[in-house]
Amino acid sequence: MTALGFTTKIVHSDHQLGLEAGAVHAPIHNSVPYGFKDVQGLIDVFQGQPGHAYARSSTPTLDALCKKIQKMDNGVATAVFSCGMSAIVATFLTLLKSGDHLICSRFLFGNTTSLLGTLEGYGIEVTLVDATDIADVSAALKANTKMVFVETIANPVTQISALDEIGEFCEENELVYVIDNTITSSYLFDAKDVKASLIVTSLSKYVAGHGNALGGSVTDTGLFNWEKYPNIYEGYRKGDSNLWGISQIKKKGLRDMGACLSSQGAHLISVGSETMELRMERQAVNSMALAELLQAHPKVAKVYYPGLSDHPQHQRAKSLFSGFGALLSFDLVDGVDCCEFLNKLNLVISATHLGDNRTLALPVAPTIYFEMGLKLRQEMGISENMIRCSIGIENTADLIADFEQALG
């Protein structure tokens, strides 16, 4: 059989596990403890053999979701967490130590930027760079650099990192290359193609898609040589070395830090993921139509969407991604109040989230980037009159009409 398409391999993933009674969805296992007729089975699980002992570490439902995400990401192993931020925290705090140096894009989700300050308090050195320029990334290299972290399409200004060039740079310098693939998702972008070591995703967004479940994942692509990485604990240096990194992230992040995803949440994410391709195709059509409308409107000063030909990284997005996504931001002209405009919208919901079926919008400066202050917002390219939109699956004509009437 030829290689299956993206949606085909997702919708048949659970059924191919050989579930009880021919089920096509993995069942929700709500049990916290798992019992054994022979105590040796419990001992084996504690000593690293496959199996389940306690739901903080794993359940059969979580395992099924891991296998599905692993297929999406074309990786060798996946671990899932309670949310995207817990997946990022687990990656940083389990693979980095005090004295290590981390290179990060300065164009990051606000909570991730906040986390970097916490890392510095733990003795991990952080350098923020313009990740759209490989020269800026390579200039930050130090003797103690261990990792590079970037997003694909930055939230909210939509800058696109030099993903392929950074991959070459990390390979040459034996650095762990972590890509947050949330905004593109594995449907629009295979991060393994640019030599990512680890792929982090907020499953709450485009994978789940319905705004009803939190979750995050880390997938190991199998491209990084963990045998050469000094921060792998001795106890995890056994068996297949391709799995050392993800084993450490999973055990420390779930068992020690407790960032566990519930089986109910995993089930919602798994079912939601089946329509990801269909949803994202519709969202991309809506986003492009809206971007073109806004770009031509006299009350809009600037539109930030990679699908527009005048976007600074439009050609990069075109070459790397199979679509331009559904994150769109724009600046209103001086004199047009963000809140008044948003309150005039009838279909668009004022809410903070991305990847929902419904179109969501918010004023950026006084909400998700308020704590950062004016100076940092300016460094990130965020204006005080910016509105961020997560475009949904509404009928295109209805969405356009709503924006037209609100703009007057």
Tab-separated table of C-alpha atoms in Angstrom:
chain	number	residue	atom	x	y	z
A	1	MET	CA	0.000	0.000	0.000
A	2	THR	CA	1.222	3.511	-0.782
A	3	ALA	CA	1.783	5.972	2.052
A	4	LEU	CA	-1.519	7.011	3.603
A	5	GLY	CA	-2.733	10.588	3.507
A	6	PHE	CA	-2.675	12.772	6.611
A	7	THR	CA	-6.328	12.388	7.601
A	8	THR	CA	-6.516	8.705	6.653
A	9	LYS	CA	-3.731	7.717	9.025
A	10	ILE	CA	-5.288	9.760	11.845
A	11	VAL	CA	-8.863	8.479	11.594
A	12	HIS	CA	-7.733	4.843	11.444
A	13	SER	CA	-5.026	5.124	14.103
A	14	ASP	CA	-7.071	3.893	17.079
A	15	HIS	CA	-8.808	1.066	15.219
A	16	GLN	CA	-5.445	-0.283	14.046
A	17	LEU	CA	-4.489	-0.839	17.691
A	18	GLY	CA	-6.817	-3.855	17.762
A	19	LEU	CA	-9.162	-2.425	20.378
A	20	GLU	CA	-11.701	-4.517	22.267
A	21	ALA	CA	-14.918	-5.379	20.375
A	22	GLY	CA	-13.609	-3.684	17.223
A	23	ALA	CA	-13.901	-0.163	18.677
A	24	VAL	CA	-12.752	2.638	16.376
A	25	HIS	CA	-12.024	5.044	19.260
A	26	ALA	CA	-9.717	4.232	22.147
A	27	PRO	CA	-11.849	3.944	25.308
A	28	ILE	CA	-11.514	6.383	28.201
A	29	HIS	CA	-9.634	4.676	31.029
A	30	ASN	CA	-10.503	6.571	34.202
A	31	SER	CA	-8.641	4.304	36.596
A	32	VAL	CA	-5.812	5.948	38.537
A	33	PRO	CA	-4.121	2.751	39.793
A	34	TYR	CA	-3.525	-0.365	37.684
A	35	GLY	CA	-3.456	-3.761	39.422
A	36	PHE	CA	-1.493	-6.928	38.642
A	37	LYS	CA	-2.280	-10.561	39.420
A	38	ASP	CA	1.459	-11.205	39.675
A	39	VAL	CA	3.391	-8.538	41.591
A	40	GLN	CA	6.336	-9.097	39.253
A	41	GLY	CA	4.314	-7.278	36.585
A	42	LEU	CA	4.141	-4.202	38.813
A	43	ILE	CA	7.861	-4.436	39.504
A	44	ASP	CA	8.583	-4.681	35.772
A	45	VAL	CA	6.658	-1.469	35.033
A	46	PHE	CA	8.541	0.397	37.770
A	47	GLN	CA	11.792	-0.835	36.268
A	48	GLY	CA	11.046	0.447	32.772
A	49	GLN	CA	9.047	-2.309	31.064
A	50	PRO	CA	5.907	-1.358	29.069
A	51	GLY	CA	2.711	-1.151	31.084
A	52	HIS	CA	0.678	1.057	33.385
A	53	ALA	CA	0.986	1.439	37.130
A	54	TYR	CA	-0.381	4.919	37.873
A	55	ALA	CA	-2.310	7.429	35.745
A	56	ARG	CA	0.084	10.289	36.451
A	57	SER	CA	2.592	8.512	34.215
A	58	SER	CA	0.372	6.766	31.655
A	59	THR	CA	-2.971	5.222	30.778
A	60	PRO	CA	-4.025	3.179	27.741
A	61	THR	CA	-6.010	6.214	26.536
A	62	LEU	CA	-2.929	8.425	26.699
A	63	ASP	CA	-0.862	5.802	24.921
A	64	ALA	CA	-3.344	5.753	22.040
A	65	LEU	CA	-3.127	9.538	21.713
A	66	CYS	CA	0.670	9.386	21.829
A	67	LYS	CA	0.683	6.934	18.934
A	68	LYS	CA	-1.630	9.206	16.947
A	69	ILE	CA	0.493	12.323	17.527
A	70	GLN	CA	3.636	10.348	16.753
A	71	LYS	CA	2.167	9.474	13.353
A	72	MET	CA	1.248	13.109	12.702
A	73	ASP	CA	4.762	14.282	13.563
A	74	ASN	CA	6.584	11.409	11.803
A	75	GLY	CA	8.527	10.823	14.999
A	76	VAL	CA	9.872	7.878	16.962
A	77	ALA	CA	8.092	8.596	20.259
A	78	THR	CA	5.655	11.090	21.784
A	79	ALA	CA	4.777	12.163	25.306
A	80	VAL	CA	1.579	14.084	26.104
A	81	PHE	CA	1.006	16.621	28.857
A	82	SER	CA	-1.756	18.623	30.513
A	83	CYS	CA	-1.277	21.626	28.187
A	84	GLY	CA	1.177	23.097	25.709
A	85	MET	CA	2.969	25.137	28.356
A	86	SER	CA	3.546	22.060	30.524
A	87	ALA	CA	5.088	20.331	27.493
A	88	ILE	CA	7.464	23.274	26.999
A	89	VAL	CA	8.305	23.509	30.706
A	90	ALA	CA	9.016	19.774	30.858
A	91	THR	CA	11.302	20.013	27.834
A	92	PHE	CA	13.331	22.899	29.245
A	93	LEU	CA	13.568	21.754	32.850
A	94	THR	CA	14.359	18.112	32.123
A	95	LEU	CA	16.986	18.679	29.409
A	96	LEU	CA	18.695	21.867	30.648
A	97	LYS	CA	20.698	22.466	33.803
A	98	SER	CA	22.022	25.488	35.644
A	99	GLY	CA	24.913	26.903	33.635
A	100	ASP	CA	23.487	25.865	30.261
A	101	HIS	CA	22.699	28.371	27.523
A	102	LEU	CA	19.450	28.454	25.538
A	103	ILE	CA	18.996	30.392	22.285
A	104	CYS	CA	15.373	31.472	21.759
A	105	SER	CA	13.468	33.436	19.198
A	106	ARG	CA	12.377	36.785	20.565
A	107	PHE	CA	9.097	36.327	18.704
A	108	LEU	CA	7.343	33.964	21.095
A	109	PHE	CA	3.977	33.324	22.725
A	110	GLY	CA	3.698	35.603	25.762
A	111	ASN	CA	3.621	32.826	28.359
A	112	THR	CA	6.724	31.222	26.846
A	113	THR	CA	8.555	34.545	27.070
A	114	SER	CA	7.525	34.782	30.714
A	115	LEU	CA	8.835	31.247	31.311
A	116	LEU	CA	12.256	32.257	29.988
A	117	GLY	CA	12.586	34.695	32.886
A	118	THR	CA	11.841	31.829	35.262
A	119	LEU	CA	14.574	29.735	33.630
A	120	GLU	CA	17.094	32.521	34.153
A	121	GLY	CA	16.189	32.474	37.840
A	122	TYR	CA	17.228	28.810	37.860
A	123	GLY	CA	20.632	29.638	36.396
A	124	ILE	CA	19.860	28.809	32.751
A	125	GLU	CA	21.220	31.528	30.475
A	126	VAL	CA	18.823	32.706	27.755
A	127	THR	CA	19.602	34.773	24.644
A	128	LEU	CA	16.719	36.178	22.612
A	129	VAL	CA	17.418	36.532	18.899
A	130	ASP	CA	15.728	37.550	15.676
A	131	ALA	CA	15.054	33.985	14.544
A	132	THR	CA	14.018	35.152	11.079
A	133	ASP	CA	17.735	35.810	10.454
A	134	ILE	CA	20.168	32.888	10.717
A	135	ALA	CA	23.051	35.305	11.216
A	136	ASP	CA	21.472	36.560	14.433
A	137	VAL	CA	20.926	32.991	15.633
A	138	SER	CA	24.468	31.831	14.856
A	139	ALA	CA	25.985	34.939	16.489
A	140	ALA	CA	24.418	33.897	19.804
A	141	LEU	CA	26.282	30.566	19.950
A	142	LYS	CA	28.380	30.021	23.083
A	143	ALA	CA	30.465	27.200	24.463
A	144	ASN	CA	27.670	26.301	26.905
A	145	THR	CA	24.818	26.446	24.357
A	146	LYS	CA	22.708	23.285	24.520
A	147	MET	CA	19.449	24.108	22.760
A	148	VAL	CA	17.662	26.349	20.256
A	149	PHE	CA	13.927	27.008	20.579
A	150	VAL	CA	11.710	28.676	17.964
A	151	GLU	CA	8.095	28.860	16.872
A	152	THR	CA	7.036	28.300	13.267
A	153	ILE	CA	4.674	31.261	12.833
A	154	ALA	CA	5.027	33.686	15.716
A	155	ASN	CA	2.026	34.795	17.730
A	156	PRO	CA	0.753	37.477	17.158
A	157	VAL	CA	2.885	39.270	14.514
A	158	THR	CA	3.342	36.132	12.338
A	159	GLN	CA	7.131	36.342	11.877
A	160	ILE	CA	8.483	33.094	10.433
A	161	SER	CA	11.778	31.746	11.716
A	162	ALA	CA	14.573	30.647	9.392
A	163	LEU	CA	13.542	27.096	10.178
A	164	ASP	CA	15.617	25.196	7.622
A	165	GLU	CA	18.781	27.259	8.143
A	166	ILE	CA	18.507	26.923	11.924
A	167	GLY	CA	18.188	23.169	11.464
A	168	GLU	CA	21.489	23.074	9.593
A	169	PHE	CA	23.089	25.264	12.264
A	170	CYS	CA	21.904	22.999	15.096
A	171	GLU	CA	23.064	19.859	13.302
A	172	GLU	CA	26.526	21.325	12.720
A	173	ASN	CA	26.857	22.356	16.376
A	174	GLU	CA	25.152	19.290	17.907
A	175	LEU	CA	22.426	21.369	19.545
A	176	VAL	CA	18.946	20.170	20.491
A	177	TYR	CA	16.601	21.893	18.037
A	178	VAL	CA	13.108	22.383	19.504
A	179	ILE	CA	10.326	23.682	17.265
A	180	ASP	CA	6.960	24.777	18.608
A	181	ASN	CA	4.697	23.663	15.771
A	182	THR	CA	1.431	24.836	17.313
A	183	ILE	CA	0.429	27.548	14.840
A	184	THR	CA	1.179	25.543	11.709
A	185	SER	CA	0.469	22.100	13.180
A	186	SER	CA	1.820	18.903	11.695
A	187	TYR	CA	-0.741	19.198	8.901
A	188	LEU	CA	0.828	22.337	7.413
A	189	PHE	CA	4.438	21.653	8.361
A	190	ASP	CA	6.571	18.566	8.939
A	191	ALA	CA	9.200	19.913	11.322
A	192	LYS	CA	11.306	16.804	10.802
A	193	ASP	CA	12.044	18.089	7.282
A	194	VAL	CA	14.096	20.949	8.770
A	195	LYS	CA	15.939	18.616	11.160
A	196	ALA	CA	14.011	19.379	14.335
A	197	SER	CA	15.101	17.261	17.282
A	198	LEU	CA	11.897	17.749	19.251
A	199	ILE	CA	8.467	18.993	18.157
A	200	VAL	CA	6.348	20.717	20.789
A	201	THR	CA	2.649	21.306	20.150
A	202	SER	CA	-0.218	22.777	22.107
A	203	LEU	CA	-2.823	20.154	21.311
A	204	SER	CA	-5.485	22.514	22.695
A	205	LYS	CA	-5.322	24.535	19.483
A	206	TYR	CA	-5.621	23.099	15.965
A	207	VAL	CA	-5.268	19.427	16.903
A	208	ALA	CA	-8.242	19.364	19.287
A	209	GLY	CA	-9.911	22.199	17.420
A	210	HIS	CA	-13.114	22.646	19.385
A	211	GLY	CA	-12.031	24.729	22.370
A	212	ASN	CA	-13.032	21.982	24.794
A	213	ALA	CA	-9.776	20.339	25.901
A	214	LEU	CA	-6.301	21.327	27.059
A	215	GLY	CA	-3.273	19.260	26.132
A	216	GLY	CA	0.303	19.397	24.908
A	217	SER	CA	2.798	17.047	23.302
A	218	VAL	CA	6.504	16.543	22.722
A	219	THR	CA	7.612	14.304	19.860
A	220	ASP	CA	11.150	13.085	19.299
A	221	THR	CA	11.940	12.945	15.581
A	222	GLY	CA	14.792	10.472	16.060
A	223	LEU	CA	17.310	12.836	14.445
A	224	PHE	CA	19.272	13.900	17.537
A	225	ASN	CA	22.036	11.732	18.966
A	226	TRP	CA	21.249	11.589	22.681
A	227	GLU	CA	24.363	9.526	23.360
A	228	LYS	CA	26.376	12.744	22.950
A	229	TYR	CA	24.074	14.880	25.115
A	230	PRO	CA	25.621	15.345	28.570
A	231	ASN	CA	22.372	16.095	30.427
A	232	ILE	CA	20.823	12.644	30.086
A	233	TYR	CA	20.774	11.063	33.530
A	234	GLU	CA	22.705	7.821	33.893
A	235	GLY	CA	19.549	5.890	34.789
A	236	TYR	CA	18.026	6.687	31.379
A	237	ARG	CA	21.111	5.713	29.379
A	238	LYS	CA	19.886	2.237	28.583
A	239	GLY	CA	18.047	0.565	25.741
A	240	ASP	CA	17.418	2.397	22.465
A	241	SER	CA	19.355	5.675	22.652
A	242	ASN	CA	16.807	7.291	20.306
A	243	LEU	CA	14.378	7.188	23.231
A	244	TRP	CA	16.629	8.584	25.951
A	245	GLY	CA	15.526	12.184	25.493
A	246	ILE	CA	11.782	11.523	25.416
A	247	SER	CA	12.078	9.073	28.319
A	248	GLN	CA	13.693	11.735	30.463
A	249	ILE	CA	11.128	14.364	29.431
A	250	LYS	CA	8.271	11.970	30.152
A	251	LYS	CA	9.494	10.584	33.465
A	252	LYS	CA	10.636	13.907	34.910
A	253	GLY	CA	7.772	15.916	33.424
A	254	LEU	CA	4.979	13.508	34.350
A	255	ARG	CA	6.196	11.478	37.295
A	256	ASP	CA	8.193	14.229	39.054
A	257	MET	CA	6.435	17.426	37.921
A	258	GLY	CA	2.916	16.014	37.637
A	259	ALA	CA	1.981	17.695	34.360
A	260	CYS	CA	-0.319	14.831	33.401
A	261	LEU	CA	-3.134	14.891	30.853
A	262	SER	CA	-6.434	13.297	31.864
A	263	SER	CA	-7.842	10.406	29.880
A	264	GLN	CA	-11.001	12.442	29.252
A	265	GLY	CA	-8.938	15.288	27.791
A	266	ALA	CA	-6.922	12.870	25.685
A	267	HIS	CA	-10.118	11.367	24.246
A	268	LEU	CA	-11.499	14.776	23.253
A	269	ILE	CA	-8.209	15.725	21.607
A	270	SER	CA	-8.021	12.414	19.775
A	271	VAL	CA	-11.527	12.686	18.340
A	272	GLY	CA	-11.036	16.351	17.465
A	273	SER	CA	-7.822	15.602	15.600
A	274	GLU	CA	-9.676	13.531	13.008
A	275	THR	CA	-11.038	16.672	11.328
A	276	MET	CA	-7.891	18.805	11.609
A	277	GLU	CA	-7.136	18.798	7.884
A	278	LEU	CA	-10.732	19.663	6.994
A	279	ARG	CA	-10.908	22.460	9.569
A	280	MET	CA	-7.550	23.982	8.691
A	281	GLU	CA	-8.322	24.019	4.977
A	282	ARG	CA	-11.509	26.002	5.635
A	283	GLN	CA	-9.765	28.277	8.142
A	284	ALA	CA	-7.029	29.058	5.610
A	285	VAL	CA	-9.589	30.027	2.965
A	286	ASN	CA	-11.342	32.304	5.444
A	287	SER	CA	-8.050	33.803	6.618
A	288	MET	CA	-6.893	34.686	3.130
A	289	ALA	CA	-10.229	36.257	2.218
A	290	LEU	CA	-10.249	38.303	5.418
A	291	ALA	CA	-6.599	39.340	5.028
A	292	GLU	CA	-7.302	40.692	1.544
A	293	LEU	CA	-10.381	42.573	2.770
A	294	LEU	CA	-8.505	44.149	5.676
A	295	GLN	CA	-5.481	45.054	3.567
A	296	ALA	CA	-7.673	47.104	1.245
A	297	HIS	CA	-9.713	48.809	3.976
A	298	PRO	CA	-8.913	52.468	4.849
A	299	LYS	CA	-9.422	51.887	8.586
A	300	VAL	CA	-6.707	49.229	8.684
A	301	ALA	CA	-3.082	50.371	8.844
A	302	LYS	CA	-1.361	46.982	8.434
A	303	VAL	CA	-2.214	43.296	8.127
A	304	TYR	CA	0.010	40.474	9.405
A	305	TYR	CA	-0.665	37.241	7.537
A	306	PRO	CA	1.951	35.029	5.814
A	307	GLY	CA	-0.329	34.419	2.843
A	308	LEU	CA	-0.069	38.032	1.718
A	309	SER	CA	2.639	38.620	-0.892
A	310	ASP	CA	4.053	41.618	0.991
A	311	HIS	CA	4.600	39.661	4.215
A	312	PRO	CA	8.371	39.783	4.972
A	313	GLN	CA	8.620	35.982	5.039
A	314	HIS	CA	5.930	35.153	2.470
A	315	GLN	CA	8.299	33.213	0.208
A	316	ARG	CA	9.699	31.302	3.172
A	317	ALA	CA	6.196	30.336	4.277
A	318	LYS	CA	5.320	29.311	0.740
A	319	SER	CA	8.343	27.029	0.476
A	320	LEU	CA	8.133	25.474	3.950
A	321	PHE	CA	4.410	25.155	4.668
A	322	SER	CA	1.551	23.560	2.763
A	323	GLY	CA	-0.681	26.489	3.790
A	324	PHE	CA	-0.522	29.797	5.605
A	325	GLY	CA	-2.548	28.952	8.681
A	326	ALA	CA	-5.360	30.751	10.492
A	327	LEU	CA	-3.556	33.259	12.717
A	328	LEU	CA	-4.125	36.789	11.460
A	329	SER	CA	-3.400	40.133	13.126
A	330	PHE	CA	-3.921	43.694	12.015
A	331	ASP	CA	-3.385	47.279	13.182
A	332	LEU	CA	-6.260	49.708	13.070
A	333	VAL	CA	-5.434	53.252	11.977
A	334	ASP	CA	-4.998	55.917	14.636
A	335	GLY	CA	-8.332	57.149	15.875
A	336	VAL	CA	-10.161	53.826	15.491
A	337	ASP	CA	-10.659	52.250	18.907
A	338	CYS	CA	-9.938	48.506	19.149
A	339	CYS	CA	-12.594	47.844	21.764
A	340	GLU	CA	-15.304	49.759	19.933
A	341	PHE	CA	-14.515	47.835	16.745
A	342	LEU	CA	-14.522	44.446	18.465
A	343	ASN	CA	-17.802	45.199	20.232
A	344	LYS	CA	-19.445	45.838	16.853
A	345	LEU	CA	-18.677	42.326	15.612
A	346	ASN	CA	-21.629	39.963	15.810
A	347	LEU	CA	-20.126	36.577	14.917
A	348	VAL	CA	-16.582	37.020	16.150
A	349	ILE	CA	-16.115	36.196	19.826
A	350	SER	CA	-13.864	38.305	22.055
A	351	ALA	CA	-11.821	35.533	23.655
A	352	THR	CA	-8.255	34.351	24.075
A	353	HIS	CA	-7.538	31.081	22.291
A	354	LEU	CA	-6.346	29.807	18.917
A	355	GLY	CA	-7.512	27.027	16.641
A	356	ASP	CA	-11.176	27.088	17.615
A	357	ASN	CA	-13.931	26.391	15.096
A	358	ARG	CA	-15.281	29.847	15.882
A	359	THR	CA	-13.426	33.035	14.950
A	360	LEU	CA	-11.952	34.685	18.036
A	361	ALA	CA	-10.392	38.130	18.392
A	362	LEU	CA	-8.840	40.342	21.051
A	363	PRO	CA	-6.875	43.574	21.439
A	364	VAL	CA	-3.283	42.411	21.966
A	365	ALA	CA	-1.590	45.157	24.012
A	366	PRO	CA	-4.053	45.368	26.931
A	367	THR	CA	-4.588	41.600	27.205
A	368	ILE	CA	-2.164	38.792	26.364
A	369	TYR	CA	0.907	41.069	26.174
A	370	PHE	CA	-0.064	43.588	28.845
A	371	GLU	CA	2.394	42.288	31.474
A	372	MET	CA	5.355	42.663	29.117
A	373	GLY	CA	5.159	46.432	28.961
A	374	LEU	CA	5.499	48.827	26.071
A	375	LYS	CA	9.240	48.392	25.473
A	376	LEU	CA	9.126	44.616	25.020
A	377	ARG	CA	5.986	44.845	22.923
A	378	GLN	CA	7.760	47.242	20.587
A	379	GLU	CA	10.764	44.901	20.347
A	380	MET	CA	8.390	42.123	19.304
A	381	GLY	CA	6.701	44.294	16.674
A	382	ILE	CA	3.400	44.563	18.566
A	383	SER	CA	1.593	47.862	18.123
A	384	GLU	CA	-0.745	49.363	20.709
A	385	ASN	CA	-3.599	49.180	18.188
A	386	MET	CA	-3.161	45.539	17.163
A	387	ILE	CA	-5.992	43.035	17.023
A	388	ARG	CA	-5.253	39.307	16.870
A	389	CYS	CA	-7.680	36.929	15.225
A	390	SER	CA	-7.931	33.170	15.276
A	391	ILE	CA	-9.978	32.459	12.181
A	392	GLY	CA	-12.659	29.786	12.365
A	393	ILE	CA	-14.704	27.685	9.979
A	394	GLU	CA	-17.713	29.965	9.522
A	395	ASN	CA	-19.036	30.439	6.012
A	396	THR	CA	-16.646	32.851	4.360
A	397	ALA	CA	-19.322	35.288	3.197
A	398	ASP	CA	-20.763	35.567	6.711
A	399	LEU	CA	-17.373	36.261	8.238
A	400	ILE	CA	-16.494	38.900	5.638
A	401	ALA	CA	-19.865	40.592	6.081
A	402	ASP	CA	-19.349	40.787	9.843
A	403	PHE	CA	-15.981	42.499	9.494
A	404	GLU	CA	-17.305	44.862	6.826
A	405	GLN	CA	-20.170	46.060	8.980
A	406	ALA	CA	-17.959	46.472	12.049
A	407	LEU	CA	-15.425	48.529	10.109
A	408	GLY	CA	-18.227	50.632	8.678
